[in-house]
Amino acid sequence: MKTVVSGTLAGAGTFRCQECSYPVALLERDDVPPCPRCGSREFKRASIFGEHPTVEAQTPSEHDRPEWLAETRAALTEHGDYLAFDADDQVRVLALQEGITRIGRSLAAHVRFDDPTVSRRHAVVHREGDHARLLDDRSLNGVFVNGERAEWHELSDGDEIVIGRFHLYFMSLTGVRSRGAHEGVWTAVR
């Protein structure tokens, strides 16, 4: 099978990194990016079906947490649950509403990452009462919580969620929840 080098126009399909087998799904006009996991620049066309060796995410340590995280948490004043992440060098915070929050590459996603490492329907956060659960929505690259691959996970304050090349942090300011008072509020911290 022909090797494709990152930066070239390869056409639609799934490609796997030659070094770590990390899968990347591309549309017709997408350039092949460097591997988000290992940085390699060589990929081969692959199928999303079948067995492929995968490299699991490493368990994060407190030293790996971004500097902006503590400052962002301190800036939150409303009770509730939040997702915080850095996208395009800008910290974003989303107040989670009751019900479903979709994460993915789709235009219908509440948290949208236009990146080939993210599936169109990558993950879902379901918030109900005192519980928030993260569910993998049949993504290609999987969902990792605190370094471990998860099909579903009951979220706790401080959990790190990895979706594609993006790191999101779940923050829960517990107390009296005001249902719907801050639904879908985006805050730019930087």
PDB file of C-alpha atoms in Angstrom, residues 49-153:
ATOM      1  CA  PHE A  49     -12.688  -1.912  10.260  1.00  0.00           C
ATOM      2  CA  GLY A  50     -10.559  -4.756  11.508  1.00  0.00           C
ATOM      3  CA  GLU A  51      -7.874  -5.051  14.132  1.00  0.00           C
ATOM      4  CA  HIS A  52      -5.158  -2.437  14.399  1.00  0.00           C
ATOM      5  CA  PRO A  53      -2.555  -2.057  17.116  1.00  0.00           C
ATOM      6  CA  THR A  54      -3.150   1.076  19.134  1.00  0.00           C
ATOM      7  CA  VAL A  55      -1.091   3.063  21.571  1.00  0.00           C
ATOM      8  CA  GLU A  56      -3.055   4.055  24.666  1.00  0.00           C
ATOM      9  CA  ALA A  57      -2.834   7.584  26.010  1.00  0.00           C
ATOM     10  CA  GLN A  58      -0.461   8.028  28.913  1.00  0.00           C
ATOM     11  CA  THR A  59      -1.813   8.757  32.359  1.00  0.00           C
ATOM     12  CA  PRO A  60      -1.593  12.514  32.956  1.00  0.00           C
ATOM     13  CA  SER A  61       0.235  13.902  35.943  1.00  0.00           C
ATOM     14  CA  GLU A  62      -0.394  17.132  37.790  1.00  0.00           C
ATOM     15  CA  HIS A  63       2.658  18.548  35.976  1.00  0.00           C
ATOM     16  CA  ASP A  64       0.931  18.009  32.615  1.00  0.00           C
ATOM     17  CA  ARG A  65      -2.020  20.230  33.570  1.00  0.00           C
ATOM     18  CA  PRO A  66      -1.990  23.536  31.695  1.00  0.00           C
ATOM     19  CA  GLU A  67      -1.140  26.707  33.579  1.00  0.00           C
ATOM     20  CA  TRP A  68      -4.446  28.350  32.644  1.00  0.00           C
ATOM     21  CA  LEU A  69      -6.578  25.675  34.352  1.00  0.00           C
ATOM     22  CA  ALA A  70      -6.337  26.947  37.967  1.00  0.00           C
ATOM     23  CA  GLU A  71      -6.918  30.542  36.854  1.00  0.00           C
ATOM     24  CA  THR A  72      -9.944  29.506  34.810  1.00  0.00           C
ATOM     25  CA  ARG A  73     -11.456  27.575  37.698  1.00  0.00           C
ATOM     26  CA  ALA A  74     -10.968  30.521  40.049  1.00  0.00           C
ATOM     27  CA  ALA A  75     -12.789  32.805  37.576  1.00  0.00           C
ATOM     28  CA  LEU A  76     -15.962  30.680  37.627  1.00  0.00           C
ATOM     29  CA  THR A  77     -18.629  32.084  39.946  1.00  0.00           C
ATOM     30  CA  GLU A  78     -21.827  30.170  39.095  1.00  0.00           C
ATOM     31  CA  HIS A  79     -22.608  26.731  40.496  1.00  0.00           C
ATOM     32  CA  GLY A  80     -22.739  24.013  37.856  1.00  0.00           C
ATOM     33  CA  ASP A  81     -20.620  21.822  35.612  1.00  0.00           C
ATOM     34  CA  TYR A  82     -18.211  23.122  32.979  1.00  0.00           C
ATOM     35  CA  LEU A  83     -15.910  21.963  30.207  1.00  0.00           C
ATOM     36  CA  ALA A  84     -12.758  24.042  29.738  1.00  0.00           C
ATOM     37  CA  PHE A  85     -10.283  23.672  26.870  1.00  0.00           C
ATOM     38  CA  ASP A  86      -7.711  25.556  24.830  1.00  0.00           C
ATOM     39  CA  ALA A  87      -8.575  25.902  21.139  1.00  0.00           C
ATOM     40  CA  ASP A  88      -6.535  28.076  18.796  1.00  0.00           C
ATOM     41  CA  ASP A  89      -4.610  29.583  21.744  1.00  0.00           C
ATOM     42  CA  GLN A  90      -7.819  30.763  23.387  1.00  0.00           C
ATOM     43  CA  VAL A  91      -9.217  29.189  26.548  1.00  0.00           C
ATOM     44  CA  ARG A  92     -12.914  28.416  26.228  1.00  0.00           C
ATOM     45  CA  VAL A  93     -15.348  27.440  28.963  1.00  0.00           C
ATOM     46  CA  LEU A  94     -18.757  25.905  28.317  1.00  0.00           C
ATOM     47  CA  ALA A  95     -21.368  25.758  31.067  1.00  0.00           C
ATOM     48  CA  LEU A  96     -23.017  22.356  30.618  1.00  0.00           C
ATOM     49  CA  GLN A  97     -26.784  22.347  30.402  1.00  0.00           C
ATOM     50  CA  GLU A  98     -29.104  19.577  31.570  1.00  0.00           C
ATOM     51  CA  GLY A  99     -29.374  16.904  28.897  1.00  0.00           C
ATOM     52  CA  ILE A 100     -26.971  16.190  26.059  1.00  0.00           C
ATOM     53  CA  THR A 101     -23.905  18.155  24.927  1.00  0.00           C
ATOM     54  CA  ARG A 102     -22.398  16.843  21.678  1.00  0.00           C
ATOM     55  CA  ILE A 103     -18.644  16.992  20.995  1.00  0.00           C
ATOM     56  CA  GLY A 104     -17.255  16.422  17.514  1.00  0.00           C
ATOM     57  CA  ARG A 105     -16.404  17.744  14.077  1.00  0.00           C
ATOM     58  CA  SER A 106     -20.033  18.034  12.942  1.00  0.00           C
ATOM     59  CA  LEU A 107     -21.683  21.412  12.491  1.00  0.00           C
ATOM     60  CA  ALA A 108     -24.382  20.103  14.866  1.00  0.00           C
ATOM     61  CA  ALA A 109     -21.893  19.654  17.740  1.00  0.00           C
ATOM     62  CA  HIS A 110     -22.143  21.962  20.746  1.00  0.00           C
ATOM     63  CA  VAL A 111     -18.350  21.733  21.154  1.00  0.00           C
ATOM     64  CA  ARG A 112     -16.936  21.654  17.637  1.00  0.00           C
ATOM     65  CA  PHE A 113     -13.355  20.871  16.686  1.00  0.00           C
ATOM     66  CA  ASP A 114     -12.674  21.182  12.950  1.00  0.00           C
ATOM     67  CA  ASP A 115      -9.779  18.737  13.013  1.00  0.00           C
ATOM     68  CA  PRO A 116      -9.185  15.372  11.286  1.00  0.00           C
ATOM     69  CA  THR A 117      -8.361  13.672  14.629  1.00  0.00           C
ATOM     70  CA  VAL A 118     -11.946  14.280  15.787  1.00  0.00           C
ATOM     71  CA  SER A 119     -14.875  12.240  14.469  1.00  0.00           C
ATOM     72  CA  ARG A 120     -18.019  14.017  13.318  1.00  0.00           C
ATOM     73  CA  ARG A 121     -19.876  12.452  16.250  1.00  0.00           C
ATOM     74  CA  HIS A 122     -17.055  11.861  18.703  1.00  0.00           C
ATOM     75  CA  ALA A 123     -18.523  12.033  22.216  1.00  0.00           C
ATOM     76  CA  VAL A 124     -21.549  13.047  24.245  1.00  0.00           C
ATOM     77  CA  VAL A 125     -21.775  14.485  27.753  1.00  0.00           C
ATOM     78  CA  HIS A 126     -25.093  13.702  29.413  1.00  0.00           C
ATOM     79  CA  ARG A 127     -25.864  15.827  32.460  1.00  0.00           C
ATOM     80  CA  GLU A 128     -28.823  14.979  34.657  1.00  0.00           C
ATOM     81  CA  GLY A 129     -29.308  16.073  38.259  1.00  0.00           C
ATOM     82  CA  ASP A 130     -26.104  15.460  40.206  1.00  0.00           C
ATOM     83  CA  HIS A 131     -24.527  13.296  37.508  1.00  0.00           C
ATOM     84  CA  ALA A 132     -22.530  14.012  34.356  1.00  0.00           C
ATOM     85  CA  ARG A 133     -21.529  11.124  32.116  1.00  0.00           C
ATOM     86  CA  LEU A 134     -19.202  11.061  29.122  1.00  0.00           C
ATOM     87  CA  LEU A 135     -20.020   8.590  26.342  1.00  0.00           C
ATOM     88  CA  ASP A 136     -17.960   7.672  23.292  1.00  0.00           C
ATOM     89  CA  ASP A 137     -20.256   8.223  20.289  1.00  0.00           C
ATOM     90  CA  ARG A 138     -18.637   5.504  18.106  1.00  0.00           C
ATOM     91  CA  SER A 139     -15.578   7.660  17.440  1.00  0.00           C
ATOM     92  CA  LEU A 140     -12.661   6.485  15.324  1.00  0.00           C
ATOM     93  CA  ASN A 141      -9.887   7.523  17.728  1.00  0.00           C
ATOM     94  CA  GLY A 142     -11.706   6.855  20.996  1.00  0.00           C
ATOM     95  CA  VAL A 143     -12.227   8.936  24.104  1.00  0.00           C
ATOM     96  CA  PHE A 144      -9.726   8.966  26.959  1.00  0.00           C
ATOM     97  CA  VAL A 145     -10.459  10.034  30.538  1.00  0.00           C
ATOM     98  CA  ASN A 146      -7.449  10.550  32.798  1.00  0.00           C
ATOM     99  CA  GLY A 147      -5.278   8.568  30.386  1.00  0.00           C
ATOM    100  CA  GLU A 148      -7.548   5.529  30.008  1.00  0.00           C
ATOM    101  CA  ARG A 149      -9.773   4.725  27.069  1.00  0.00           C
ATOM    102  CA  ALA A 150     -13.440   4.890  28.055  1.00  0.00           C
ATOM    103  CA  GLU A 151     -16.686   3.889  26.368  1.00  0.00           C
ATOM    104  CA  TRP A 152     -18.527   5.758  29.123  1.00  0.00           C
ATOM    105  CA  HIS A 153     -17.367   7.432  32.302  1.00  0.00           C
TER     106      HIS A 153
END
